XYZ file of C-alpha atoms in Angstrom:
678
model
C -44.244 14.974 -13.144
C -40.855 14.795 -16.304
C -41.987 15.852 -19.275
C -41.752 12.729 -21.316
C -41.376 11.005 -25.009
C -44.098 9.125 -26.566
C -43.386 6.527 -29.030
C -40.215 7.161 -30.077
C -40.324 10.913 -31.042
C -39.717 14.384 -29.539
C -43.657 15.090 -29.396
C -44.077 16.126 -26.264
C -41.103 17.157 -25.698
C -41.038 19.987 -28.543
C -44.314 20.964 -26.412
C -42.251 21.144 -23.057
C -39.397 23.274 -25.147
C -42.232 26.324 -26.512
C -43.609 25.793 -22.571
C -40.407 26.439 -21.009
C -39.580 29.842 -24.077
C -42.939 31.458 -23.147
C -42.005 30.918 -18.899
C -39.434 32.115 -20.058
C -40.241 35.216 -21.987
C -43.215 36.150 -19.654
C -41.488 35.164 -16.174
C -38.591 38.001 -14.740
C -35.104 35.851 -13.787
C -35.408 37.192 -10.713
C -39.332 35.182 -9.711
C -37.665 33.217 -7.778
C -34.022 31.322 -7.322
C -32.511 28.676 -8.981
C -32.882 25.364 -7.766
C -29.160 24.496 -10.058
C -27.325 27.170 -9.689
C -24.957 27.888 -12.265
C -21.338 29.327 -12.636
C -18.143 29.800 -15.316
C -14.824 29.354 -15.584
C -11.906 29.282 -17.135
C -8.519 27.052 -16.295
C -6.952 29.752 -16.973
C -4.442 31.753 -19.307
C -4.879 30.893 -23.005
C -1.685 31.676 -25.498
C -3.013 33.981 -29.076
C -4.697 31.766 -30.881
C -4.724 28.612 -28.739
C -7.517 27.062 -26.902
C -8.312 27.066 -23.297
C -11.408 24.948 -21.596
C -14.786 26.825 -19.642
C -16.688 25.096 -17.175
C -20.540 25.650 -16.746
C -20.455 24.255 -13.046
C -23.634 23.669 -12.084
C -24.850 22.971 -8.655
C -28.194 21.088 -7.694
C -30.143 21.651 -4.908
C -30.653 18.232 -2.310
C -33.854 16.333 -4.345
C -33.064 17.711 -7.225
C -31.601 16.789 -11.048
C -29.928 17.974 -13.609
C -30.137 16.618 -17.720
C -27.421 14.844 -19.635
C -27.292 15.748 -23.636
C -29.814 13.013 -24.235
C -32.111 13.097 -20.642
C -33.493 9.753 -21.742
C -37.768 9.447 -21.802
C -37.743 13.036 -20.137
C -36.832 16.328 -20.007
C -34.409 17.715 -21.980
C -30.605 18.845 -21.952
C -28.765 22.885 -21.259
C -28.381 24.229 -23.966
C -26.370 27.692 -24.384
C -26.290 30.525 -26.446
C -22.786 32.121 -26.612
C -21.535 36.183 -27.063
C -17.646 36.260 -27.924
C -15.570 38.233 -29.143
C -14.157 38.580 -32.337
C -12.736 35.698 -33.847
C -13.705 32.709 -31.185
C -15.467 30.525 -31.328
C -16.918 28.166 -28.731
C -16.922 23.747 -28.944
C -18.862 21.028 -28.100
C -20.169 21.015 -24.761
C -18.561 17.807 -22.771
C -20.650 16.487 -19.998
C -19.335 13.998 -17.137
C -20.534 9.881 -17.582
C -24.735 10.340 -16.423
C -26.688 8.129 -13.798
C -29.651 6.795 -14.351
C -33.411 7.464 -12.415
C -36.609 5.053 -13.311
C -39.227 7.763 -12.310
C -42.606 5.561 -12.654
C -41.301 3.658 -15.768
C -39.607 6.310 -17.265
C -35.545 5.935 -17.211
C -34.246 9.859 -17.470
C -30.503 10.490 -17.736
C -29.192 13.130 -14.866
C -26.953 14.108 -12.515
C -27.727 14.091 -9.043
C -24.851 16.090 -7.628
C -22.634 18.830 -8.380
C -21.157 18.552 -12.045
C -19.917 20.830 -14.590
C -19.806 20.520 -18.356
C -16.917 21.640 -20.073
C -16.303 23.863 -23.460
C -13.695 24.525 -25.519
C -13.194 28.453 -26.325
C -10.774 29.113 -29.540
C -9.374 33.165 -29.175
C -8.462 34.719 -32.047
C -4.666 35.135 -33.196
C -4.716 38.336 -33.013
C -5.849 38.379 -29.150
C -2.680 40.889 -27.642
C -1.139 39.151 -24.566
C -2.036 40.869 -21.297
C -6.236 41.957 -22.165
C -8.472 40.143 -20.645
C -11.740 38.723 -23.052
C -14.832 38.709 -22.420
C -17.249 36.134 -22.270
C -21.092 35.592 -21.452
C -23.495 33.028 -22.633
C -27.423 32.520 -21.508
C -27.926 29.007 -20.897
C -31.264 27.520 -21.040
C -31.851 24.125 -19.018
C -34.886 21.802 -16.971
C -33.943 20.929 -13.401
C -36.248 18.552 -12.116
C -37.544 16.455 -8.949
C -39.276 13.155 -8.632
C -42.745 14.965 -8.617
C -41.968 18.291 -10.648
C -39.722 19.918 -13.358
C -38.712 23.655 -13.756
C -37.016 25.322 -16.697
C -34.128 27.834 -15.642
C -31.895 30.247 -17.276
C -28.960 32.170 -16.684
C -26.889 34.374 -17.707
C -23.203 34.095 -16.767
C -20.371 36.207 -17.793
C -16.794 35.890 -17.134
C -13.544 37.024 -18.660
C -10.406 34.667 -19.793
C -6.709 35.411 -20.048
C -4.320 35.927 -23.008
C -1.417 35.139 -21.787
C 1.187 33.130 -18.802
C -0.591 32.513 -15.099
C -1.190 29.863 -13.107
C -4.364 26.625 -14.443
C -7.583 25.602 -11.536
C -6.038 22.663 -10.315
C -10.366 21.836 -10.439
C -10.927 21.413 -13.789
C -8.298 17.543 -13.665
C -11.169 16.625 -11.448
C -13.867 17.439 -14.081
C -11.984 16.245 -16.874
C -10.785 13.119 -15.025
C -15.410 12.777 -15.063
C -15.858 12.841 -18.661
C -15.969 9.643 -20.560
C -12.535 8.465 -21.610
C -12.903 8.138 -26.047
C -12.458 4.890 -27.072
C -9.522 4.476 -29.786
C -11.403 2.250 -31.956
C -14.607 2.311 -33.655
C -17.400 -0.415 -32.193
C -19.892 -2.472 -34.413
C -23.729 -2.351 -34.142
C -25.884 -4.241 -35.906
C -30.051 -4.632 -35.368
C -32.497 -7.153 -34.938
C -35.631 -7.536 -34.791
C -36.022 -6.623 -31.499
C -32.615 -4.794 -29.922
C -29.804 -3.004 -31.144
C -26.465 -4.534 -30.543
C -23.381 -3.444 -30.099
C -19.708 -4.808 -30.108
C -17.386 -2.163 -28.138
C -12.781 -3.820 -27.778
C -13.122 -4.020 -23.639
C -9.925 -5.663 -22.124
C -11.138 -9.933 -20.803
C -9.315 -8.026 -17.799
C -11.201 -4.822 -17.307
C -13.381 -5.177 -14.191
C -17.403 -4.267 -14.937
C -19.744 -4.032 -12.482
C -23.596 -2.808 -12.772
C -22.465 -1.625 -16.638
C -25.158 0.515 -18.428
C -25.041 1.917 -21.885
C -26.389 5.800 -22.796
C -27.327 5.870 -26.205
C -26.329 10.178 -27.919
C -28.477 8.624 -30.600
C -32.032 9.768 -29.769
C -35.051 8.141 -30.435
C -33.669 4.739 -31.576
C -33.538 2.583 -28.305
C -36.380 1.785 -25.607
C -33.992 3.459 -22.175
C -35.790 2.256 -19.570
C -36.032 -1.584 -21.159
C -33.428 -3.776 -19.813
C -29.897 -4.110 -20.866
C -27.978 -7.081 -21.017
C -24.336 -7.685 -21.741
C -22.324 -10.219 -22.837
C -18.241 -10.471 -22.712
C -16.189 -12.669 -24.989
C -12.422 -12.066 -24.655
C -11.747 -8.298 -25.568
C -15.008 -7.623 -27.033
C -18.101 -6.637 -24.753
C -20.844 -6.963 -26.561
C -24.406 -4.935 -25.793
C -27.853 -5.199 -26.057
C -30.420 -2.950 -25.794
C -33.972 -3.441 -27.196
C -35.376 -1.014 -29.091
C -37.399 1.656 -29.195
C -41.247 1.092 -30.255
C -41.075 2.967 -33.983
C -37.127 3.139 -33.752
C -35.409 5.731 -36.444
C -31.802 4.172 -37.570
C -28.679 5.906 -39.187
C -25.775 5.447 -40.484
C -23.770 5.522 -36.885
C -24.753 4.812 -32.700
C -22.508 7.370 -30.297
C -23.232 7.037 -26.794
C -21.129 6.159 -23.442
C -21.005 2.769 -21.958
C -20.905 3.333 -17.861
C -18.537 0.580 -16.203
C -20.872 1.373 -12.375
C -20.434 1.629 -9.231
C -18.599 5.324 -10.118
C -15.669 3.418 -11.814
C -16.017 6.405 -15.148
C -17.084 5.363 -18.171
C -16.059 5.317 -21.812
C -17.150 7.128 -24.647
C -17.626 5.304 -27.695
C -19.224 5.788 -31.524
C -20.098 2.618 -33.705
C -20.414 1.402 -37.532
C -22.450 -0.590 -38.284
C -21.024 -4.388 -38.427
C -20.598 -8.060 -37.530
C -21.383 -8.299 -33.801
C -20.433 -11.524 -31.880
C -22.972 -13.902 -30.234
C -22.290 -16.065 -27.480
C -20.130 -15.033 -24.599
C -20.210 -15.038 -21.052
C -23.415 -12.748 -19.950
C -22.009 -9.805 -16.878
C -23.412 -10.426 -13.997
C -25.434 -14.078 -14.962
C -23.350 -17.092 -14.252
C -21.273 -17.237 -11.592
C -17.240 -16.124 -11.754
C -15.151 -17.987 -13.046
C -12.836 -20.631 -10.856
C -10.652 -20.815 -13.779
C -10.202 -17.123 -13.138
C -9.760 -16.816 -9.250
C -7.466 -20.186 -9.330
C -5.127 -18.295 -11.915
C -5.386 -15.204 -10.260
C -4.288 -17.464 -6.527
C -1.139 -18.727 -8.709
C -0.021 -15.379 -9.835
C -0.525 -13.653 -6.646
C 0.906 -16.200 -5.153
C 4.291 -16.605 -6.894
C 4.488 -12.591 -6.979
C 4.960 -12.106 -3.588
C 7.699 -15.045 -3.779
C 9.650 -12.931 -5.497
C 9.021 -9.706 -3.066
C 11.375 -11.338 -1.689
C 14.461 -9.890 -3.431
C 13.127 -6.942 -3.225
C 16.371 -4.626 -2.270
C 13.483 -3.997 1.433
C 12.426 -6.649 1.557
C 15.559 -8.867 1.568
C 17.449 -7.551 4.414
C 14.702 -7.981 6.597
C 14.522 -11.545 6.068
C 18.001 -12.032 5.602
C 17.940 -11.574 9.250
C 14.891 -13.140 10.482
C 16.786 -16.381 8.824
C 20.177 -15.933 10.487
C 18.351 -15.238 13.938
C 16.416 -18.497 13.468
C 20.178 -20.441 12.143
C 22.193 -18.615 15.132
C 19.192 -20.827 17.742
C 18.432 -17.749 19.569
C 14.426 -19.384 18.822
C 13.498 -22.187 20.926
C 9.961 -22.462 18.542
C 11.252 -21.772 14.798
C 7.169 -22.966 13.266
C 6.001 -20.594 15.750
C 7.648 -17.399 14.448
C 7.190 -18.588 11.239
C 3.515 -19.016 11.455
C 3.065 -16.336 13.387
C 5.278 -13.887 10.744
C 3.578 -15.664 7.785
C -0.169 -14.655 9.956
C 1.551 -11.014 10.082
C 2.321 -10.233 6.001
C -0.867 -11.787 5.279
C -2.590 -9.444 7.690
C -0.716 -6.165 6.073
C -1.740 -7.685 2.488
C -5.197 -8.192 3.190
C -5.737 -5.189 5.510
C -3.853 -2.898 1.992
C -6.500 -5.261 -0.528
C -8.962 -5.012 1.935
C -8.703 -0.979 1.913
C -7.887 -1.432 -2.132
C -11.163 -2.295 -2.219
C -13.301 -0.555 0.141
C -12.106 3.088 -1.578
C -12.615 1.613 -5.351
C -16.673 0.752 -3.580
C -16.696 4.451 -2.040
C -16.474 5.329 -5.715
C -12.846 6.650 -5.291
C -9.905 5.811 -8.307
C -7.450 3.672 -6.510
C -5.465 0.974 -7.237
C -2.319 -1.477 -5.624
C 0.091 0.473 -3.386
C -2.230 2.913 -3.770
C -1.165 4.722 -0.020
C 1.912 5.587 -1.501
C 0.391 8.491 -3.349
C -0.361 10.076 0.037
C 3.481 12.364 1.180
C 1.732 11.458 5.000
C 2.417 7.953 3.725
C 5.773 8.455 2.112
C 7.008 9.928 5.568
C 6.616 7.585 7.747
C 8.029 5.048 5.668
C 10.796 7.230 4.986
C 11.105 7.239 8.511
C 10.838 3.070 8.886
C 13.738 2.567 6.825
C 16.019 5.188 8.383
C 14.965 3.034 11.912
C 15.606 0.000 10.240
C 19.112 1.439 8.827
C 19.401 2.782 12.018
C 19.065 -0.946 13.577
C 20.770 -2.598 11.150
C 23.761 -0.347 11.676
C 23.881 -1.018 15.475
C 22.795 2.206 16.532
C 20.013 0.357 18.787
C 18.452 -3.316 19.154
C 14.721 -3.883 17.001
C 13.955 -6.839 19.021
C 12.361 -8.303 16.119
C 15.282 -8.031 13.742
C 18.112 -8.992 15.447
C 19.880 -11.752 15.454
C 21.895 -11.449 18.995
C 18.204 -11.400 20.698
C 14.357 -12.252 19.090
C 11.641 -11.751 20.373
C 9.611 -14.268 20.525
C 5.919 -14.444 17.761
C 5.237 -10.696 18.842
C 8.039 -9.665 17.169
C 7.973 -12.809 13.701
C 4.613 -10.927 13.735
C 5.579 -7.538 13.258
C 8.697 -7.945 11.270
C 5.870 -9.695 9.013
C 3.262 -7.149 9.098
C 6.836 -4.673 8.427
C 7.942 -7.064 5.276
C 4.976 -6.531 3.687
C 3.981 -2.951 4.419
C 7.256 -2.291 2.813
C 7.164 -4.283 -0.009
C 3.730 -2.898 -1.414
C 5.469 -0.747 -3.876
C 6.646 -2.822 -6.935
C 3.893 -4.767 -9.362
C 6.673 -7.783 -10.067
C 5.722 -10.283 -12.834
C 2.733 -12.233 -12.236
C 1.075 -9.648 -10.006
C -0.607 -7.948 -12.517
C -2.870 -10.008 -13.759
C -3.562 -11.418 -10.259
C -4.120 -7.411 -9.289
C -6.673 -7.364 -12.076
C -8.731 -10.026 -11.452
C -9.167 -9.442 -7.794
C -10.495 -5.687 -9.034
C -13.560 -8.029 -10.971
C -13.897 -10.862 -9.192
C -15.957 -10.513 -5.751
C -14.980 -8.819 -2.818
C -13.888 -12.678 -0.538
C -13.101 -13.938 -3.295
C -10.510 -11.385 -4.524
C -9.606 -11.291 -0.254
C -8.060 -14.373 -0.921
C -5.906 -13.183 -3.864
C -4.411 -10.588 -1.163
C -3.871 -13.094 0.930
C -2.277 -15.316 -1.330
C 0.351 -12.260 -2.261
C 0.823 -12.178 1.471
C 1.462 -16.428 1.862
C 3.687 -16.125 -1.096
C 5.975 -13.290 0.726
C 5.993 -15.101 3.743
C 6.541 -18.362 1.968
C 10.581 -18.681 2.497
C 10.446 -17.816 6.385
C 7.771 -20.360 6.989
C 9.680 -23.810 5.281
C 12.869 -22.391 7.657
C 10.263 -22.383 10.687
C 9.123 -26.315 10.104
C 12.060 -28.098 7.505
C 15.573 -27.943 10.255
C 17.424 -29.198 7.294
C 16.637 -25.333 5.260
C 17.749 -24.317 8.673
C 21.361 -26.361 8.286
C 21.548 -25.514 4.207
C 22.602 -22.072 6.492
C 26.650 -20.657 6.872
C 27.627 -21.312 10.658
C 26.672 -18.865 13.656
C 29.758 -16.798 14.307
C 31.086 -13.309 14.422
C 30.289 -12.919 10.893
C 26.515 -12.685 11.017
C 27.129 -9.481 13.119
C 29.218 -7.974 10.342
C 26.209 -9.297 8.086
C 23.844 -7.443 9.703
C 25.946 -4.235 9.357
C 26.721 -5.096 5.403
C 22.400 -5.117 5.115
C 22.069 -1.569 6.794
C 23.859 -0.373 2.547
C 20.536 -2.072 1.251
C 18.283 -0.467 3.966
C 20.412 2.919 3.137
C 19.676 3.202 -0.209
C 15.675 2.213 0.227
C 15.826 5.347 2.785
C 17.876 7.452 0.256
C 15.243 6.646 -2.323
C 12.352 7.376 0.022
C 14.208 10.989 -0.141
C 14.059 11.066 -3.256
C 10.851 10.082 -3.351
C 9.206 12.625 -1.050
C 10.903 15.526 -3.247
C 9.441 13.978 -6.449
C 5.982 13.334 -5.044
C 5.720 17.031 -2.871
C 9.012 18.908 -3.424
C 11.375 21.055 -1.263
C 9.344 20.823 1.769
C 8.249 18.627 1.849
C 11.253 16.351 1.750
C 13.279 19.025 3.563
C 10.410 18.278 6.916
C 10.761 14.328 6.222
C 14.353 14.562 6.105
C 14.588 16.949 9.541
C 12.064 14.782 10.983
C 14.286 11.961 9.744
C 17.117 13.521 11.121
C 15.523 13.897 14.916
C 14.427 10.094 15.202
C 17.958 8.917 14.622
C 18.856 11.633 17.305
C 16.375 9.375 19.347
C 17.349 5.873 18.343
C 20.732 6.988 19.090
C 19.596 7.994 22.859
C 17.636 4.614 23.192
C 21.025 2.317 21.738
C 22.834 4.209 24.350
C 20.292 3.650 27.290
C 19.952 -0.224 26.081
C 23.575 -0.448 26.296
C 23.206 0.427 29.977
C 20.918 -1.547 30.518
C 18.364 1.217 31.135
C 14.777 0.853 30.543
C 14.284 2.654 27.614
C 10.446 2.262 26.377
C 8.676 4.010 28.571
C 9.785 7.899 27.239
C 10.912 6.655 23.557
C 7.589 4.913 22.309
C 5.627 8.715 23.135
C 8.281 10.108 20.748
C 8.416 8.031 18.161
C 4.338 8.245 18.320
C 4.989 12.253 17.763
C 7.505 11.766 14.910
C 4.754 9.115 13.515
C 2.265 11.710 13.871
C 4.481 14.786 12.098
C 5.577 13.130 9.373
C 1.509 11.758 8.563
C -0.541 14.210 9.170
C 2.335 17.207 9.153
C 4.925 17.243 6.863
C 1.419 16.101 4.409
C 0.625 20.349 4.689
C 3.825 20.878 3.129
C 3.134 19.123 0.034
C 3.035 20.715 -3.456
C 1.692 19.331 -6.785
C 4.011 17.373 -8.771
C 5.286 17.957 -12.314
C 4.989 14.528 -13.480
C 7.049 12.682 -15.061
C 7.202 13.702 -18.972
C 10.219 14.456 -20.947
C 13.854 12.216 -20.942
C 15.409 11.432 -24.335
C 12.183 9.556 -26.462
C 10.602 13.018 -25.114
C 7.185 11.011 -23.748
C 4.458 13.419 -23.819
C 2.455 13.504 -20.900
C -0.574 10.743 -20.976
C -4.234 11.864 -21.810
C -7.356 9.915 -23.227
C -7.919 12.246 -25.374
C -4.363 12.567 -26.943
C -4.255 8.967 -27.559
C -7.387 8.915 -28.894
C -6.829 11.640 -31.690
C -3.008 10.538 -32.408
C -4.645 6.600 -32.916
C -7.242 8.860 -35.806
C -4.005 10.176 -37.060
C -3.235 6.498 -37.659
C 0.575 7.229 -35.550
C 2.325 4.415 -33.547
C 1.524 4.618 -29.861
C 3.690 3.666 -26.708
C 2.111 4.184 -24.375
C 3.798 3.628 -20.307
C 3.122 4.319 -17.053
C 5.081 4.568 -14.317
C 5.365 5.879 -10.729
C 7.943 7.276 -9.010
C 7.256 4.659 -5.758
C 7.239 1.680 -8.352
C 10.853 -0.170 -8.363
C 9.615 -1.787 -11.216
C 8.749 0.716 -13.454
C 12.689 2.833 -12.829
C 14.745 -0.712 -13.748
C 13.162 -0.915 -17.033
C 13.107 2.896 -17.941
C 16.977 2.585 -17.375
C 17.282 -0.994 -19.065
C 15.058 -0.806 -22.083
C 13.212 2.853 -22.438
C 15.295 5.241 -21.831
C 17.768 3.728 -24.138
C 19.728 5.363 -27.648
C 18.922 1.641 -29.471
C 14.768 2.329 -28.502
C 15.074 5.996 -29.583
C 16.225 5.105 -32.627
C 13.976 2.364 -33.475
C 11.105 5.101 -31.967
C 12.317 8.062 -34.364
C 12.632 5.292 -37.486
C 8.821 4.689 -37.494
C 7.636 7.943 -35.957
C 6.371 6.376 -33.151
C 4.361 9.126 -30.755
C 5.841 7.954 -26.979
C 3.137 8.666 -23.759
C 3.894 8.513 -20.039
C 0.978 8.655 -17.222
C 2.869 9.097 -14.281
C 0.569 7.587 -11.650
C 3.250 8.709 -8.488
C 0.171 11.305 -7.332
C -3.366 10.193 -7.810
C -4.452 10.809 -10.734
C -7.789 9.840 -11.546
C -8.032 10.091 -15.461
C -4.945 7.636 -15.074
C -6.715 5.163 -12.312
C -9.698 5.074 -14.267
C -7.716 4.239 -18.090
C -5.729 1.296 -16.053
C -9.041 -0.206 -14.279
C -10.626 0.309 -18.062
C -7.014 -1.873 -18.920
C -8.058 -4.843 -16.192
C -4.493 -3.255 -14.217
C -4.021 -2.540 -11.222
C -1.207 -0.536 -10.710
C 1.932 -0.024 -12.280
C 3.839 -0.725 -14.143
C 1.672 -0.821 -17.758
C 2.956 -0.376 -21.495
C 1.002 -0.827 -24.248
C 2.082 -0.922 -28.045
C -0.050 0.309 -30.427
C 0.600 -0.035 -34.023
C 0.290 2.726 -36.579
C -3.128 1.965 -38.930
C -5.163 1.606 -36.101
C -5.039 -2.265 -35.742
C -5.164 -4.180 -32.885
C -3.440 -2.476 -28.605
C -0.985 -5.012 -27.740
C -0.119 -4.944 -23.774
C 3.466 -6.032 -22.962
C 5.663 -8.254 -20.317
C 5.780 -6.274 -17.070
C 10.035 -6.934 -17.659
C 11.115 -5.464 -20.823
C 14.110 -6.009 -22.908
C 15.275 -3.362 -25.584
C 15.126 -5.562 -28.265
C 11.275 -6.178 -27.987
C 11.367 -1.969 -27.855
C 13.224 -1.947 -30.982
C 11.018 -4.227 -32.332
C 7.862 -3.319 -31.951
C 7.613 -0.423 -35.027
C 9.190 -3.783 -37.702
């Protein structure tokens, strides 16, 4: 049975710890294997006087669980007794976001899976490079099932290398599991029956099945139902008090955001806590929020039509209608729209399903996978070759149409290649989709597709619009050839992205497959011009190339170094570094970007990486931080979710002195950034 605390005091816990100590003194460590396997790891080497992160990796057996720093109504947490070299020191333990486990009315704060407790280790300044520093720790913990608890211990040893070397990539995942520190203090107030906490929390940020874990012991009733209210950009939490609460001048804890969405750590001081607001999980979703999201997604999809990878496709389909090659313009318009909407629904549904499964993904998540980038490169090369006249793809031909089936396929293609960017109006819409019910979120994605398909749909249904198009003639084929230029530039951009996202070997393999594809299409085009059937051998070859691109080339990919530096000497983003800068009162400009995001790169070229911006930021002492989301990064994904953003770009301004942060528009101007510090 779990060990229980009563009446807000630790009486039985103290008895339990005494019994555990007695157990550990009289029972040999080798009497039975532990139900929780523990190991001590170092992230990598460290410079003299520097700090390296250690991890205590805890692996409970199936059906067993370990405890958070404040275990709740039962159990007790991990204790450590370090033996370190002279001059070295270990910091406080950093725990990942815990889970709740209610057993017979007792609320436990636990981990029912593998987890890592991180500890910063500072080495002495006189440590000699090239040496190995021995470290050891005596660890004690309680591991339980729902019916039995066993105190366990282990003496763990390891070494830390002084100097340079590679780091353990697992630490990035373990660090991402920690709660992100809130950059501002919250406020709390006590009523006769409840603790009320007000935390700054964006109104657009998703929050599903939240739970507040109080680090401060003896204050709240852990097992009592909690209530959450959203009032603008403030989240109010009400937690019933313990029978005999022990109040203090500060309340610390972790807000878990539900469904493996991570959490935030906070500190609250006595202050004013607002009343009212919309209860989370209480009333039905707001129809006004859904309406605004639908409008934003529709307008955002409409704007995507002018993107360089979509506009050529739309133009050629429009010219095909203008030439009169289609005898069923309305049917083709509907088929194209169906393809676009279906692609948006599939991509949006996949994102929602992955998020429901605990993955930290956002809009355009597929472009964070090297295999998808390689396939997109093949698609861009194939379309460029078609526009250049190397071969005929009926769905994109101004001479020959493929009817409704070709229009449907073209719609699928247009939507897929349009997803890298989040343009104006889309950011708020995609963010809202994350907090809406799944069926409403799918409606938002469908609205995005409808906006993207609208121009061609109107051309199909309104003959007068088709009459406004230029008269058919030989110029149309020349125009088609010219459209190979923007698509070719898109292919070059994807080749550059392949290098950025996966390194030189991956990019070389993707380019080699693209060259092979061009040769294949050239032979196919020769056969088409000779009136011979080519599908029997072309289709299997294309499938083989696509499979090699999607499944084979990622094996050659290496981790990206990430965006940093530049004209503004930007520092890589981390939630901890942002919190430290905010505590120091520094102004901070944080921007989140990706190499596959066209809008991001335009803003960086026109507004961010400029001398006028640098001069204004240098004068005000602005710290610039950049979060590179080109490859999937759990910490950045978690932060974007907390800001209510489904993707990039995202621009945040934190004024000096800890003032309220400001989310900037997605289309920046140099004057806007230069004027921020004033």
